[in-house]
Amino acid sequence: MLKSKALWALVAGFAVLHLVLAAWLPLVEDEAYYALWATQPSAGYYDHPPMVAWGIAAGQAILGQGALGVRLMSVLAGALVTLLTWRIAWLYSADQKTAFRAALWGKIMLPFAVLGFAATPDAPSVLFWTAAVWALAEVQTTRRANWFLAIGLFAGLGVLSKFTNLFFGLALVIWLVATKGGRDWLRHWQVWAGAVLGCVVLVPFALWNAQHDWIGLERQFGRLAEAQGFSAVDYGLFWVSVIVLVTPVLFWLVLTGLRSKQVPPVLLWLIAPIVLYLTYHATQAVAGGQWLLPIFPSLAVIAALATRQGRLMRWAAPTGLTLAALVLVLGFWPGRVVISGQNPFTQGRGWDHAIAEIRQLAVDNDAVWIATDAYGLTGQLTWYLGHEIPVWSVTEPKRYLFRGALPPSLCGEKAMFVSRTEFPGGVSYFQSSTAGQTIIRHQGDRVIMSYYTAIVSGLKTCAR
């Protein structure tokens, strides 16, 4: 790996691209929300485990409070995933061309090529899942049981990133119990020590949940019961999204790889539980192809191991790179909205003018703080204005346990309420409200979002 110039060129090229995008593009809603988390690092949060907040805090400690600091660890995680993908493929093939093909194919999948800089829980989730797969590949090829300690550590850190990574632990247990190759390892103490290590990593997070009535687990696992019934359209869209995100040619190569004798069965065991579950889940509720992100590097390895020649193989990289470049150009074209809707390509646009209007409106009305009713808006306004004027949400207090309750000193002060939803009957959260002007966030002549404002006072929850 150290001697592979092509690999290092691939890693460096995408790292530079993603660092430039990370520094240049404004934060989207979720990133701003997670950046708010990072102002108060905690052992847990309502929406997700804490790894994304820890990563943002670390990046900001290195590069400061700007967008690049927020996204630094995601860019580094993406680079490490590429190196790990190369290593996994090399361990199973002992062939540098195959290993590079896996690294390249993994990197050109749309989520990694286009949004490989985004500060979301997916970045550490994918990193630690892939690291655990790498450690298991080391176990199988070196026959050294000590690697199970690393597997346990990475599996635990993965769950600290996103609950999706629980599927890795489930898959590993199934493989260890259901296959002879897996059962042969159960007599080694390192397997059990690795399991303990993975659990120990999760202790602070578990204690935080216990102290807060298990709200983190309730939030995530409560979704399992949100069955809506089968929708052929939603089910079809799920698989279309998977195919597009993996890229169509690579998806076909993955399918052919699933039945190839060149692919170690353990790789199939590791992806089976999450694929089977989401295939079922998509029949009951809306599911997104991005939920499979942690296994995308493994899919690249499967495709590369199974494909050593053929015309389709030669088209995989060019078509993937072309599709990624097209999405990048259309999505982030300066000064013009091409991909419309509420998505990462529009959420960061048009804020300079909108923030200037919100700031001036607050000053003109002597507002002491800004009130919001949506977590994404809370994150964005805190990111742009939090150093000038306090921004607090008046809804969903569970989301903000890390920062505590609204300071009592603000309860009786005049505030400016900002919402994406109109409130013709007045703002119900306050005893007094006077409708203000509507602020438009736009790019050129394209309206991206309207924000409705009111001057309010007497937050009702303060009186309870």
Coordinates of C-alpha atoms in Angstrom, one line a residue:
M1 CA 0.0 0.0 0.0
L2 CA 2.8 2.5 0.9
K3 CA 4.3 2.0 -2.5
S4 CA 1.1 2.4 -4.5
K5 CA 1.4 5.8 -6.2
A6 CA -2.0 5.4 -7.8
L7 CA -3.6 4.8 -4.4
W8 CA -2.0 7.8 -2.8
A9 CA -2.9 10.0 -5.8
L10 CA -6.5 8.9 -5.5
V11 CA -6.6 9.6 -1.7
A12 CA -4.8 13.0 -2.1
G13 CA -6.9 14.0 -5.1
F14 CA -10.2 13.5 -3.4
A15 CA -8.9 14.9 -0.1
V16 CA -8.0 18.1 -1.8
L17 CA -11.3 18.3 -3.6
H18 CA -13.2 17.7 -0.3
L19 CA -11.1 20.1 1.7
V20 CA -11.8 22.8 -0.9
L21 CA -15.6 22.1 -0.8
A22 CA -15.5 21.9 3.0
A23 CA -14.0 25.3 3.2
W24 CA -16.1 26.9 0.4
L25 CA -19.6 25.6 0.9
P26 CA -21.9 26.8 3.7
L27 CA -23.1 24.3 6.3
V28 CA -26.4 22.5 5.6
E29 CA -29.0 22.2 8.3
D30 CA -27.9 18.9 9.8
E31 CA -24.2 20.1 9.9
A32 CA -25.2 23.3 11.7
Y33 CA -27.3 21.3 14.1
Y34 CA -24.4 19.0 14.9
A35 CA -22.0 22.0 15.2
L36 CA -24.4 23.2 17.9
W37 CA -24.0 19.8 19.6
A38 CA -20.2 20.3 19.5
T39 CA -20.4 23.4 21.5
Q40 CA -21.3 21.2 24.5
P41 CA -19.6 17.8 24.0
S42 CA -21.7 15.1 25.7
A43 CA -21.8 11.4 26.2
G44 CA -25.1 11.3 24.3
Y45 CA -27.7 13.2 22.3
Y46 CA -31.3 12.7 21.5
D47 CA -31.0 12.1 17.7
H48 CA -27.8 10.1 17.4
P49 CA -24.8 8.8 19.4
P50 CA -22.1 11.4 20.1
M51 CA -19.3 10.6 17.7
V52 CA -20.2 13.3 15.1
A53 CA -20.2 16.0 17.8
W54 CA -16.8 14.8 19.1
G55 CA -15.4 14.8 15.6
I56 CA -16.6 18.4 15.0
A57 CA -15.2 19.6 18.3
A58 CA -11.8 18.0 17.5
G59 CA -11.8 19.5 14.0
Q60 CA -12.6 23.0 15.4
A61 CA -9.9 22.6 18.0
I62 CA -7.4 22.1 15.2
L63 CA -8.7 24.5 12.5
G64 CA -11.0 26.9 14.4
Q65 CA -14.7 27.6 14.3
G66 CA -15.2 27.8 10.5
A67 CA -16.8 25.3 8.2
L68 CA -13.5 23.6 7.5
G69 CA -13.1 22.9 11.2
V70 CA -16.6 21.4 11.3
R71 CA -15.9 19.1 8.4
L72 CA -12.2 18.3 8.8
M73 CA -12.7 14.9 10.5
S74 CA -15.2 13.8 7.9
V75 CA -12.6 14.5 5.1
L76 CA -10.0 12.5 7.1
A77 CA -12.4 9.7 7.7
G78 CA -13.1 9.5 4.0
A79 CA -9.4 9.2 3.2
L80 CA -8.9 6.5 5.8
V81 CA -11.9 4.5 4.4
T82 CA -10.2 4.5 1.0
L83 CA -7.0 3.2 2.4
L84 CA -8.9 0.5 4.4
T85 CA -10.8 -0.5 1.3
W86 CA -7.6 -1.0 -0.6
R87 CA -6.1 -3.1 2.3
I88 CA -9.2 -5.3 2.6
A89 CA -9.2 -6.1 -1.1
W90 CA -5.4 -6.7 -1.1
L91 CA -5.6 -9.1 1.9
Y92 CA -8.2 -11.2 0.0
S93 CA -6.6 -11.0 -3.4
A94 CA -2.8 -10.3 -2.9
D95 CA -3.1 -8.3 -6.1
Q96 CA -2.5 -4.5 -6.2
K97 CA -4.6 -3.9 -9.2
T98 CA -7.6 -5.5 -7.6
A99 CA -7.0 -3.6 -4.4
F100 CA -6.7 -0.3 -6.3
R101 CA -9.9 -1.1 -8.2
A102 CA -11.7 -1.6 -5.0
A103 CA -10.4 1.7 -3.5
L104 CA -11.3 3.6 -6.7
W105 CA -14.8 2.1 -7.0
G106 CA -15.5 2.8 -3.4
K107 CA -14.4 6.4 -3.8
I108 CA -16.6 7.2 -6.8
M109 CA -19.8 6.0 -5.2
L110 CA -21.9 9.2 -5.1
P111 CA -22.1 9.8 -1.3
F112 CA -18.4 9.6 -1.0
A113 CA -17.4 11.4 -4.2
V114 CA -20.0 14.2 -3.9
L115 CA -20.5 14.6 -0.2
G116 CA -17.4 13.1 1.3
F117 CA -16.8 16.3 3.2
A118 CA -20.1 16.5 5.0
A119 CA -20.1 16.5 8.8
T120 CA -22.7 13.9 9.5
P121 CA -22.8 10.7 11.6
D122 CA -22.3 8.7 8.4
A123 CA -18.7 9.6 8.2
P124 CA -17.5 7.9 11.4
S125 CA -20.1 5.2 10.9
V126 CA -18.7 4.2 7.6
L127 CA -15.1 4.5 8.9
F128 CA -15.5 2.3 11.9
W129 CA -17.6 -0.3 10.0
T130 CA -14.9 -0.5 7.3
A131 CA -12.2 -0.6 10.0
A132 CA -13.9 -3.6 11.6
V133 CA -14.2 -5.4 8.3
W134 CA -10.4 -4.7 7.8
A135 CA -9.6 -6.2 11.2
L136 CA -11.6 -9.3 10.4
A137 CA -9.8 -9.6 7.1
E138 CA -6.5 -9.5 9.0
V139 CA -7.8 -12.3 11.3
Q140 CA -8.7 -14.5 8.3
T141 CA -5.5 -13.9 6.4
T142 CA -2.9 -13.7 9.2
R143 CA -4.7 -16.2 11.6
R144 CA -3.8 -13.8 14.5
A145 CA -6.6 -13.8 17.1
N146 CA -5.4 -10.5 18.6
W147 CA -7.1 -8.7 15.7
F148 CA -10.4 -9.5 17.5
L149 CA -9.6 -6.9 20.0
A150 CA -9.5 -4.3 17.2
I151 CA -12.8 -5.7 15.8
G152 CA -14.5 -5.1 19.2
L153 CA -13.1 -1.6 19.5
F154 CA -14.1 -0.6 16.0
A155 CA -17.5 -2.1 16.4
G156 CA -18.1 -0.2 19.6
L157 CA -16.9 3.1 18.1
G158 CA -19.2 2.4 15.2
V159 CA -22.2 2.2 17.4
L160 CA -21.1 5.4 19.1
S161 CA -21.3 6.9 15.6
K162 CA -24.7 5.6 14.5
F163 CA -27.0 2.8 15.6
T164 CA -26.9 1.4 12.1
N165 CA -23.5 -0.1 13.1
L166 CA -25.3 -2.5 15.4
F167 CA -25.9 -4.6 12.3
F168 CA -22.1 -5.2 12.1
G169 CA -22.1 -6.8 15.5
L170 CA -25.2 -8.8 14.7
A171 CA -23.6 -10.0 11.4
L172 CA -20.4 -10.9 13.2
V173 CA -22.2 -12.9 15.8
I174 CA -24.2 -14.8 13.2
W175 CA -21.0 -15.6 11.2
L176 CA -19.2 -16.8 14.4
V177 CA -22.0 -19.1 15.3
A178 CA -23.4 -20.3 12.0
T179 CA -20.2 -21.1 10.1
K180 CA -17.4 -23.6 10.9
G181 CA -14.8 -21.0 10.1
G182 CA -16.4 -18.7 12.6
R183 CA -16.9 -21.3 15.3
D184 CA -13.2 -22.2 15.2
W185 CA -12.4 -18.8 16.6
L186 CA -14.7 -19.0 19.5
R187 CA -12.2 -21.0 21.5
H188 CA -9.8 -18.0 21.5
W189 CA -10.1 -15.6 24.4
Q190 CA -9.5 -12.6 22.2
V191 CA -12.9 -13.0 20.6
W192 CA -14.6 -12.6 24.0
A193 CA -12.2 -9.9 25.1
G194 CA -13.0 -8.0 22.0
A195 CA -16.7 -8.3 22.7
V196 CA -16.1 -6.9 26.2
L197 CA -14.0 -4.1 24.8
G198 CA -16.8 -3.1 22.4
C199 CA -19.3 -3.0 25.3
V200 CA -17.0 -1.0 27.5
V201 CA -16.7 1.6 24.9
L202 CA -20.4 2.0 25.0
V203 CA -20.7 2.4 28.8
P204 CA -20.7 6.2 29.0
F205 CA -23.3 6.4 26.2
A206 CA -25.5 3.8 28.0
L207 CA -25.2 5.6 31.3
W208 CA -26.2 8.9 29.6
N209 CA -29.3 7.2 28.2
A210 CA -30.1 5.7 31.5
Q211 CA -29.9 9.1 33.2
H212 CA -32.2 10.6 30.5
D213 CA -35.0 7.9 30.5
W214 CA -33.4 6.1 27.5
I215 CA -34.5 8.8 25.1
G216 CA -31.7 8.1 22.6
L217 CA -32.8 4.5 22.3
E218 CA -36.5 5.4 22.2
R219 CA -35.9 7.9 19.4
Q220 CA -34.1 5.5 17.1
F221 CA -35.7 2.2 17.9
G222 CA -39.1 3.8 18.0
R223 CA -38.9 4.2 14.2
L224 CA -39.0 0.4 13.9
A225 CA -42.7 0.5 14.9
E226 CA -43.6 3.2 12.4
A227 CA -45.1 0.9 9.8
Q228 CA -47.1 2.7 7.1
G229 CA -48.0 -0.3 4.9
F230 CA -46.5 -1.3 1.6
S231 CA -46.1 1.2 -1.2
A232 CA -44.8 0.0 -4.5
V233 CA -43.6 3.5 -5.3
D234 CA -41.6 3.9 -2.1
Y235 CA -40.2 0.4 -2.4
G236 CA -39.1 1.1 -5.9
L237 CA -37.6 4.4 -5.0
F238 CA -35.6 2.7 -2.2
W239 CA -33.9 0.4 -4.7
V240 CA -33.5 3.2 -7.3
S241 CA -31.7 5.3 -4.7
V242 CA -29.4 2.4 -3.9
I243 CA -28.6 1.8 -7.5
V244 CA -27.9 5.5 -8.1
L245 CA -25.8 6.0 -5.0
V246 CA -23.7 3.0 -5.7
T247 CA -23.7 4.0 -9.4
P248 CA -25.5 1.7 -11.9
V249 CA -22.5 -0.1 -13.4
L250 CA -21.0 -0.8 -10.0
F251 CA -24.3 -2.0 -8.7
W252 CA -24.4 -4.6 -11.5
L253 CA -20.8 -5.7 -10.7
V254 CA -21.8 -6.1 -7.1
L255 CA -24.7 -8.3 -8.0
T256 CA -22.4 -10.5 -10.1
G257 CA -19.9 -10.6 -7.3
L258 CA -22.4 -12.0 -4.8
R259 CA -22.2 -15.4 -6.5
S260 CA -18.5 -15.3 -7.3
K261 CA -16.2 -17.9 -5.7
Q262 CA -13.5 -15.2 -5.6
V263 CA -15.4 -13.4 -2.9
P264 CA -14.8 -14.6 0.7
P265 CA -18.1 -15.8 2.2
V266 CA -17.5 -13.7 5.3
L267 CA -18.0 -10.5 3.3
L268 CA -21.5 -11.7 2.3
W269 CA -22.3 -12.7 5.9
L270 CA -21.3 -9.2 7.0
I271 CA -23.7 -7.4 4.7
A272 CA -26.6 -9.8 4.7
P273 CA -28.4 -8.7 7.9
I274 CA -28.6 -5.0 7.1
V275 CA -29.5 -5.6 3.5
L276 CA -32.2 -8.1 4.5
Y277 CA -33.6 -5.9 7.2
L278 CA -33.8 -2.8 5.0
T279 CA -35.3 -4.8 2.2
Y280 CA -38.1 -5.7 4.6
H281 CA -38.3 -2.3 6.2
A282 CA -38.8 -0.7 2.8
T283 CA -42.0 -2.7 2.5
Q284 CA -43.4 -1.2 5.6
A285 CA -42.1 2.4 5.6
V286 CA -40.1 4.9 3.6
A287 CA -36.4 3.9 3.5
G288 CA -33.4 5.6 1.9
G289 CA -30.5 4.0 0.0
Q290 CA -28.1 6.1 2.1
W291 CA -29.0 3.9 5.1
L292 CA -26.8 1.2 3.5
L293 CA -23.8 3.5 3.4
P294 CA -21.7 1.6 6.0
I295 CA -21.5 -1.4 3.6
F296 CA -20.7 0.5 0.5
P297 CA -16.9 0.0 0.8
S298 CA -17.5 -3.7 1.3
L299 CA -19.6 -3.7 -1.9
A300 CA -16.7 -2.1 -3.7
V301 CA -14.4 -4.9 -2.5
I302 CA -16.9 -7.6 -3.5
A303 CA -17.2 -6.1 -7.0
A304 CA -13.4 -5.8 -7.4
L305 CA -12.6 -9.3 -6.2
A306 CA -15.2 -10.8 -8.6
T307 CA -14.2 -8.7 -11.6
R308 CA -10.8 -9.1 -13.1
Q309 CA -11.6 -8.4 -16.7
G310 CA -14.4 -7.5 -19.1
R311 CA -15.8 -4.4 -20.8
L312 CA -18.2 -3.5 -18.0
M313 CA -15.3 -3.4 -15.6
R314 CA -13.6 -0.8 -17.8
W315 CA -16.7 1.4 -17.8
A316 CA -17.3 1.4 -14.0
A317 CA -14.8 4.1 -13.1
P318 CA -15.6 6.5 -16.0
T319 CA -19.3 6.3 -15.6
G320 CA -19.1 6.7 -11.8
L321 CA -16.7 9.7 -12.1
T322 CA -18.9 11.3 -14.8
L323 CA -22.0 10.9 -12.7
A324 CA -20.3 12.3 -9.6
A325 CA -18.9 15.2 -11.6
L326 CA -22.3 16.0 -13.1
V327 CA -23.9 16.0 -9.6
L328 CA -21.2 18.2 -8.2
V329 CA -21.4 20.7 -11.0
L330 CA -25.2 20.8 -11.1
G331 CA -25.6 20.7 -7.3
F332 CA -23.1 23.3 -6.3
W333 CA -23.1 25.6 -9.4
P334 CA -22.3 29.1 -8.1
G335 CA -25.1 31.6 -8.1
R336 CA -27.8 29.3 -9.6
V337 CA -30.1 26.7 -8.2
V338 CA -30.2 23.7 -10.6
I339 CA -31.2 20.9 -8.2
S340 CA -34.2 22.4 -6.4
G341 CA -36.0 21.3 -3.2
Q342 CA -35.0 20.9 0.4
N343 CA -31.7 19.2 0.0
P344 CA -28.0 19.6 0.7
F345 CA -27.6 21.5 -2.6
T346 CA -30.0 24.3 -1.5
Q347 CA -29.8 24.4 2.3
G348 CA -26.6 26.4 2.3
R349 CA -27.6 28.9 -0.4
G350 CA -28.8 32.5 0.0
W351 CA -28.0 32.9 3.7
D352 CA -26.0 36.1 3.6
H353 CA -28.9 38.3 2.6
A354 CA -31.4 36.4 4.8
I355 CA -29.2 36.6 7.9
A356 CA -28.6 40.3 7.3
E357 CA -32.4 40.9 7.2
I358 CA -33.0 38.8 10.4
R359 CA -30.2 40.6 12.2
Q360 CA -31.6 44.0 11.3
L361 CA -35.1 43.1 12.1
A362 CA -34.0 41.9 15.6
V363 CA -32.1 45.1 16.2
D364 CA -35.0 47.3 15.0
N365 CA -37.4 45.6 17.4
D366 CA -35.0 45.4 20.4
A367 CA -35.2 41.6 20.4
V368 CA -32.9 40.2 23.1
W369 CA -33.0 36.6 21.7
I370 CA -34.3 34.6 18.7
A371 CA -36.8 31.8 19.1
T372 CA -37.2 29.0 16.6
D373 CA -39.4 25.9 16.2
A374 CA -37.3 23.6 14.1
Y375 CA -33.9 22.0 14.9
G376 CA -32.4 22.7 11.4
L377 CA -33.3 26.4 11.7
T378 CA -32.0 26.5 15.2
G379 CA -28.7 25.1 14.0
Q380 CA -28.5 27.5 11.0
L381 CA -29.4 30.6 13.0
T382 CA -27.0 29.7 15.8
W383 CA -24.2 29.1 13.3
Y384 CA -24.7 32.5 11.7
L385 CA -25.9 34.6 14.7
G386 CA -25.3 32.7 17.9
H387 CA -22.2 34.8 18.7
E388 CA -24.3 38.0 18.4
I389 CA -27.7 37.1 19.9
P390 CA -28.9 33.9 21.7
V391 CA -30.9 31.5 19.6
W392 CA -33.1 29.0 21.4
S393 CA -35.7 26.5 20.2
V394 CA -39.1 26.6 22.0
T395 CA -40.0 23.1 20.8
E396 CA -38.7 19.6 21.3
P397 CA -36.6 20.2 24.5
K398 CA -35.3 16.7 24.4
R399 CA -33.1 17.7 21.4
Y400 CA -31.3 20.3 23.5
L401 CA -30.5 18.5 26.8
F402 CA -26.8 19.1 26.2
R403 CA -27.2 22.9 26.5
G404 CA -29.8 22.9 29.3
A405 CA -33.0 24.9 29.5
L406 CA -33.6 28.4 28.3
P407 CA -31.8 30.8 30.7
P408 CA -34.4 32.3 33.1
S409 CA -33.1 35.7 32.3
L410 CA -34.5 35.4 28.8
C411 CA -38.0 34.4 29.8
G412 CA -39.4 37.9 30.2
E413 CA -37.4 39.4 27.4
K414 CA -38.6 40.4 24.0
A415 CA -37.7 37.9 21.3
M416 CA -38.0 37.5 17.6
F417 CA -39.7 34.3 16.5
V418 CA -38.5 32.8 13.2
S419 CA -40.3 29.8 11.5
R420 CA -40.8 28.2 8.2
T421 CA -44.5 27.8 9.0
E422 CA -47.0 30.6 8.9
F423 CA -48.9 31.3 12.2
P424 CA -52.1 33.2 11.2
G425 CA -53.5 32.9 14.7
G426 CA -50.4 34.2 16.4
V427 CA -47.4 32.3 17.9
S428 CA -49.0 29.9 20.4
Y429 CA -45.8 29.4 22.4
F430 CA -45.9 33.0 23.7
Q431 CA -48.4 35.1 25.6
S432 CA -47.9 38.0 23.2
S433 CA -47.0 38.0 19.5
T434 CA -47.0 40.6 16.7
A435 CA -46.5 39.4 13.2
G436 CA -43.5 40.7 11.4
Q437 CA -42.2 40.7 7.9
T438 CA -41.5 37.6 5.8
I439 CA -37.9 37.0 5.0
I440 CA -37.0 35.3 1.7
R441 CA -33.9 33.2 1.3
H442 CA -33.1 33.2 -2.4
Q443 CA -30.4 32.6 -5.0
G444 CA -30.8 35.1 -7.8
D445 CA -34.5 35.1 -8.7
R446 CA -35.1 31.6 -7.3
V447 CA -36.9 31.5 -3.9
I448 CA -35.4 28.8 -1.8
M449 CA -37.3 29.2 1.5
S450 CA -39.6 31.7 3.2
Y451 CA -39.2 32.5 6.9
Y452 CA -42.1 34.0 8.9
T453 CA -41.3 36.2 11.8
A454 CA -43.0 37.7 14.8
I455 CA -42.0 39.9 17.8
V456 CA -42.9 37.9 20.8
S457 CA -42.7 37.9 24.6
G458 CA -43.8 35.8 27.6
L459 CA -42.7 32.3 26.7
K460 CA -45.5 30.1 28.2
T461 CA -43.2 27.3 29.3
C462 CA -41.3 29.6 31.5
A463 CA -44.4 30.1 33.6
R464 CA -44.8 26.4 34.4

